[in-house]
Coordinates of C-alpha atoms and ligand atoms in Angstrom, one line a residue:
X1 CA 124.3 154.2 113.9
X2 CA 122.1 152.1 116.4
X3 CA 121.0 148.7 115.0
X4 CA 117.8 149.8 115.7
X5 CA 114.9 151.0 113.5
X6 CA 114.1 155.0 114.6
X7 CA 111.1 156.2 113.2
X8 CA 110.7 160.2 113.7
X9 CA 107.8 162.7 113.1
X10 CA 107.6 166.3 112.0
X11 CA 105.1 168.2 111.5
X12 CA 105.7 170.4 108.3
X13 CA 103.2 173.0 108.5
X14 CA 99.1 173.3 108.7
X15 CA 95.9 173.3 106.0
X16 CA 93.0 174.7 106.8
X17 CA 90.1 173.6 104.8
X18 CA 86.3 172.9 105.2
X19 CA 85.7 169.7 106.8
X20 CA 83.2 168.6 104.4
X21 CA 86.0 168.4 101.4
X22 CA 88.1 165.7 103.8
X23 CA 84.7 163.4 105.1
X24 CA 81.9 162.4 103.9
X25 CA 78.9 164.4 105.7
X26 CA 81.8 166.4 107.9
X27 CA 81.3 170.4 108.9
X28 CA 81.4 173.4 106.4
X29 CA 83.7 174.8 109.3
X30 CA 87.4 174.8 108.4
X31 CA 89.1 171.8 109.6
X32 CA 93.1 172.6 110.5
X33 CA 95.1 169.5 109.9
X34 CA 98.9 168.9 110.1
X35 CA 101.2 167.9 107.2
X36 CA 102.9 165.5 108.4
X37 CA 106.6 164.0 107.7
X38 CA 108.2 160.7 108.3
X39 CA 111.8 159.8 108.9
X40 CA 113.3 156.5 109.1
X41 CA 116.9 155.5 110.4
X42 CA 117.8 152.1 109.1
X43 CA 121.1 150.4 109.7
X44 CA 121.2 150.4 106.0
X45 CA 120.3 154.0 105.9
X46 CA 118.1 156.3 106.2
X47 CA 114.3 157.1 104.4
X48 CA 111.7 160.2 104.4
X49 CA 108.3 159.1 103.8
X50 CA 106.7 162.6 102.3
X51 CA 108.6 166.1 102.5
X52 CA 105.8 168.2 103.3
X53 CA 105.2 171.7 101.7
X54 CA 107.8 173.1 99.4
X55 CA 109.6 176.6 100.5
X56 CA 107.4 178.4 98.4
X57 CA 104.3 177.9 100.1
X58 CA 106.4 180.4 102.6
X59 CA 107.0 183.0 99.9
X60 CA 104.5 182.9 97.2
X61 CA 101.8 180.3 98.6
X62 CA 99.0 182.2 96.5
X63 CA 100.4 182.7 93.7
X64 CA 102.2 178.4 93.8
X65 CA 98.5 177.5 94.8
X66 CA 96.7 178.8 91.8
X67 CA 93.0 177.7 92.2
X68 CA 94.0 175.6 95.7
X69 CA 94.1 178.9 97.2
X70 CA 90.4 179.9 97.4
X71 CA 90.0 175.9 98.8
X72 CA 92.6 175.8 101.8
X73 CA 94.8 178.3 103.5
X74 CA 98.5 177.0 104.2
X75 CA 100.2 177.8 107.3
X76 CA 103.6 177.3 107.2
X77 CA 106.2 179.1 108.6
X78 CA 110.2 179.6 108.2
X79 CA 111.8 176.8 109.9
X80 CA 109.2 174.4 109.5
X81 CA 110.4 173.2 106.0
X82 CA 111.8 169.2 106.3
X83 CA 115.2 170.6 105.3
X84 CA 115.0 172.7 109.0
X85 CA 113.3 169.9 110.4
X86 CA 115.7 167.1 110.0
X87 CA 119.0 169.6 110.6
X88 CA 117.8 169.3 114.5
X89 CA 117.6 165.9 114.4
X90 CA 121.5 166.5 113.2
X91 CA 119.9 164.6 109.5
X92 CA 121.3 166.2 106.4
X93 CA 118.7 166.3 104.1
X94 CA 121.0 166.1 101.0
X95 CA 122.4 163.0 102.7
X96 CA 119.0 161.4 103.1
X97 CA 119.2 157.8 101.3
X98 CA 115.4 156.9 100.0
X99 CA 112.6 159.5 99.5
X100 CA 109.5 157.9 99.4
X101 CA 106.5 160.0 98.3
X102 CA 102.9 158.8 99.2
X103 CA 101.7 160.3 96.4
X104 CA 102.8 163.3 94.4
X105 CA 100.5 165.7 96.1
X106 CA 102.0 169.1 97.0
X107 CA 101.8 168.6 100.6
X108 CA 103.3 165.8 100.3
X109 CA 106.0 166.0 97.4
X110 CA 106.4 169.9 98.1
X111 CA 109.6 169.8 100.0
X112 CA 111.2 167.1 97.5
X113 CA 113.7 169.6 96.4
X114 CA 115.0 170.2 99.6
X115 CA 116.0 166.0 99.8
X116 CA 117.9 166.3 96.5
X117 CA 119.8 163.5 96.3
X118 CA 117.8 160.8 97.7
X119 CA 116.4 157.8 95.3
X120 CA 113.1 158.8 95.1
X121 CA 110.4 156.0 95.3
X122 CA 107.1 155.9 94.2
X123 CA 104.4 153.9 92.5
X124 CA 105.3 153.4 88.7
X125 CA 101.6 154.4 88.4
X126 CA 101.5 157.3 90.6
X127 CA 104.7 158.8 88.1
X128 CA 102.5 157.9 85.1
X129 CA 99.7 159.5 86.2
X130 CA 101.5 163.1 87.4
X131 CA 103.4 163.4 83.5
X132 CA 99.8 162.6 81.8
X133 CA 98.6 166.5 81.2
X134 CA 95.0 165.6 81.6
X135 CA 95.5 163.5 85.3
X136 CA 98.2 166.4 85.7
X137 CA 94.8 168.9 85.8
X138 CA 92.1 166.7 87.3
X139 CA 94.4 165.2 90.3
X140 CA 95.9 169.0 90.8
X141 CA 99.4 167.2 90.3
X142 CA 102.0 170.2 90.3
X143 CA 105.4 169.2 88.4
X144 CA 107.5 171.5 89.8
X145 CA 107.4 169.9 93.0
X146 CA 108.9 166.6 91.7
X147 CA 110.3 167.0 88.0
X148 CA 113.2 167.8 89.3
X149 CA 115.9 165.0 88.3
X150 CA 116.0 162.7 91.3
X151 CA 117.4 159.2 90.4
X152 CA 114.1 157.2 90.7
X153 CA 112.4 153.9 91.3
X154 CA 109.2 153.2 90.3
X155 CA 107.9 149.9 91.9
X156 CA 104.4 148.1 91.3
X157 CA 103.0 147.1 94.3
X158 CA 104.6 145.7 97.6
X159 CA 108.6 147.3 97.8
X160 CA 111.1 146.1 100.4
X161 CA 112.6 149.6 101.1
X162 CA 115.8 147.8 102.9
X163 CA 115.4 144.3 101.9
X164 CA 115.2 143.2 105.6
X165 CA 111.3 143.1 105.7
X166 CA 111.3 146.1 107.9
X167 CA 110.4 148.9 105.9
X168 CA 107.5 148.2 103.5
X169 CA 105.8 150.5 100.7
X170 CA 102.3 148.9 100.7
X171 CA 100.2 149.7 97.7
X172 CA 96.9 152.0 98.6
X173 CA 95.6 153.2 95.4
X174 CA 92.6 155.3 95.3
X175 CA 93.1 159.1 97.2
X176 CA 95.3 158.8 93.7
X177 CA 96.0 156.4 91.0
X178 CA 99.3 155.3 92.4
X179 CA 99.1 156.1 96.0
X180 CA 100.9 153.6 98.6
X181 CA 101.7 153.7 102.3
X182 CA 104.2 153.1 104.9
X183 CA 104.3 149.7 107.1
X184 CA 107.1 150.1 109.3
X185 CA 107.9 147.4 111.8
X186 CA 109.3 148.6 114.9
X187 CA 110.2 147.0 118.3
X188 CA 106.5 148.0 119.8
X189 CA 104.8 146.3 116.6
X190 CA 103.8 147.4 113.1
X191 CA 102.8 150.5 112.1
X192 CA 101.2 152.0 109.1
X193 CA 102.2 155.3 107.7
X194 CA 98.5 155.6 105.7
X195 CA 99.3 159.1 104.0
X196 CA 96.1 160.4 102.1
X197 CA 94.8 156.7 101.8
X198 CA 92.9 157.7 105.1
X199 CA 93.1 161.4 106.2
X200 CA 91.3 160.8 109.5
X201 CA 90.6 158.2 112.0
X202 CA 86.8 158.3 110.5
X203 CA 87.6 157.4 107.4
X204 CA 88.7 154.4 108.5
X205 CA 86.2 153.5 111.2
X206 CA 83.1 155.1 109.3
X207 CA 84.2 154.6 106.0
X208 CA 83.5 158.0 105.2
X209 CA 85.5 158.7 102.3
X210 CA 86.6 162.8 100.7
X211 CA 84.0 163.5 98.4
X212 CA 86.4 165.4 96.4
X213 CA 89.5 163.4 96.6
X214 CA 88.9 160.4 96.0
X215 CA 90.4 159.3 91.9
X216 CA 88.7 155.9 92.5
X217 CA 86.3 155.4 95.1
X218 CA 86.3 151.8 95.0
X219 CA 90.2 151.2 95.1
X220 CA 90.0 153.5 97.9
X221 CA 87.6 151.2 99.7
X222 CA 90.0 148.0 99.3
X223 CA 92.4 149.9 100.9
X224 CA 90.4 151.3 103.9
X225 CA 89.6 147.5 104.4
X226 CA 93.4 146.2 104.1
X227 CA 94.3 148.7 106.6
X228 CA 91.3 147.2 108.7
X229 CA 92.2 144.0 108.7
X230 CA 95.6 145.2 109.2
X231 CA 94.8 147.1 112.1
X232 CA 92.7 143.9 113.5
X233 CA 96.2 141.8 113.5
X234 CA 97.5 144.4 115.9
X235 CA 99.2 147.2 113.3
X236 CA 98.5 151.2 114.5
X237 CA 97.5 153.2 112.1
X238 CA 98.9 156.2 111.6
X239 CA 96.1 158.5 109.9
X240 CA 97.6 161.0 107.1
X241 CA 96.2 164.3 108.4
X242 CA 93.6 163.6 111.9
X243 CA 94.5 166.8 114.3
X244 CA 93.1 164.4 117.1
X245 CA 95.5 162.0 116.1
X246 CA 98.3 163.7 115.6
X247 CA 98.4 165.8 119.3
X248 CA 99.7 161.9 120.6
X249 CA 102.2 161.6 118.0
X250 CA 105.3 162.4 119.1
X251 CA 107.0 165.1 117.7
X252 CA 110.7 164.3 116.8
X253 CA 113.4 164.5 118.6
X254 CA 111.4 162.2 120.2
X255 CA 110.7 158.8 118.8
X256 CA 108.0 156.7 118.0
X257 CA 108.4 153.6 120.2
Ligands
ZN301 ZN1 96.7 164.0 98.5

């Protein structure tokens, strides 16, 4: 294994949803955004920050979506799963070390059963929140997608994924009540894995949050200025679902530099 830190993205499957439900003042047009996936390969081991949609959104997506299905349309086809996705990178994903889920969104936390034996990692508050019934209906948490026996550690706020500095969950509460994101330091500088903290590159620069999906608008405010100041000091951010954005991401094999 290089002594390097490799960060990889995968695209794992599309949403299709009116712009106005991810921006402030955006279109009534359908907006098609990725759903992104991170891996990390650590010479102490490896991490996946989010897992994407699970299998079933290929099999039964109307019936898994329930009331999300009149809101968005999921495309997302065989072979775009993470499991498929990291098997061409020649990554196991039953051999992946650390999941670490953003939030417990089902595009996000979807694919978890697929990285079964990973520690999964997530904010002590975010767990809390998805096992309380009534946050369980007014988020749209889905159990399934993450009851499902990992060996897990909740952490409050800043978490050293590798204990070298170089792999960072950074708290960014707000989209949800525990949500965090991703600071990854990498030869070419810092960068910030924002998950649904920021969906587009708007967010941040307008401060134009989702009128719909934001748990606590002003939590979610401190965080769109911590990634500011952030992004001042030199970070890139990486926006959680900007189509724009992601066309200059590069797609793994290929890595981010
Ligand atoms: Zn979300």
């Amino acid at each position: 294994m290089s002594d390097e830190l490799q960060l990889y993205a995968m695209t794992c499957g599309w949403l299709s949803l009116p712009e106005v439900a991810l921006i402030e003042g955006g279109a009534s047009e359908d907006l098609r955004i990725p759903v992104p996936c991170y891996l990390i390969v650590h010479p102490r081991g490896t991490a996946l920050f989010d897992s994407g949609l699970g299998i079933v959104c290929q099999e039964q997506a109307d019936e898994y979506m329930g009331d999300f299905a009149s809101l968005m349309r999921v495309e997302f086809l065989p072979g775009e799963e993470i499991r498929t996705r990291l098997e061409r990178i020649d990554i196991d994903a039953a051999r992946v070390d650390y999941l670490i889920n953003s939030h417990l969104h089902f595009d996000h936390a979807g694919g978890n059963e697929q990285v079964s034996e990973a520690r999964l990692i997530v904010q002590k508050r975010e767990w809390e929140a998805a096992h309380e019934p009534d946050l369980i209906a007014a988020i749209g948490y889905k159990p399934v997608d993450y009851d499902l026996g990992h060996e897990l550690i909740t952490v409050e706020g800043e978490h050293d994924v590798f204990g070298d500095g170089s792999v960072t969950c950074i708290p960014s509460y707000g989209h949800t009540p525990g949500h965090q994101s991703l600071r990854v330091t990498l030869a070419g500088g810092d960068v910030i894995l924002t998950g649904d903290a920021c969906y587009l590159r708007a967010t941040l620069e307008e401060l134009r949050l989702p009128p719909g999906a934001a748990f606590d608008r002003d939590a979610m405010l401190e965080s769109l200025e911590r990634f500011r100041a952030l992004k001042a000091r030199g970070a890139r951010i990486f926006y959680g679902h900007d189509p724009e954005f992601w066309q200059g991401v590069p797609q793994a094999p290929a890595r981010i530099a």
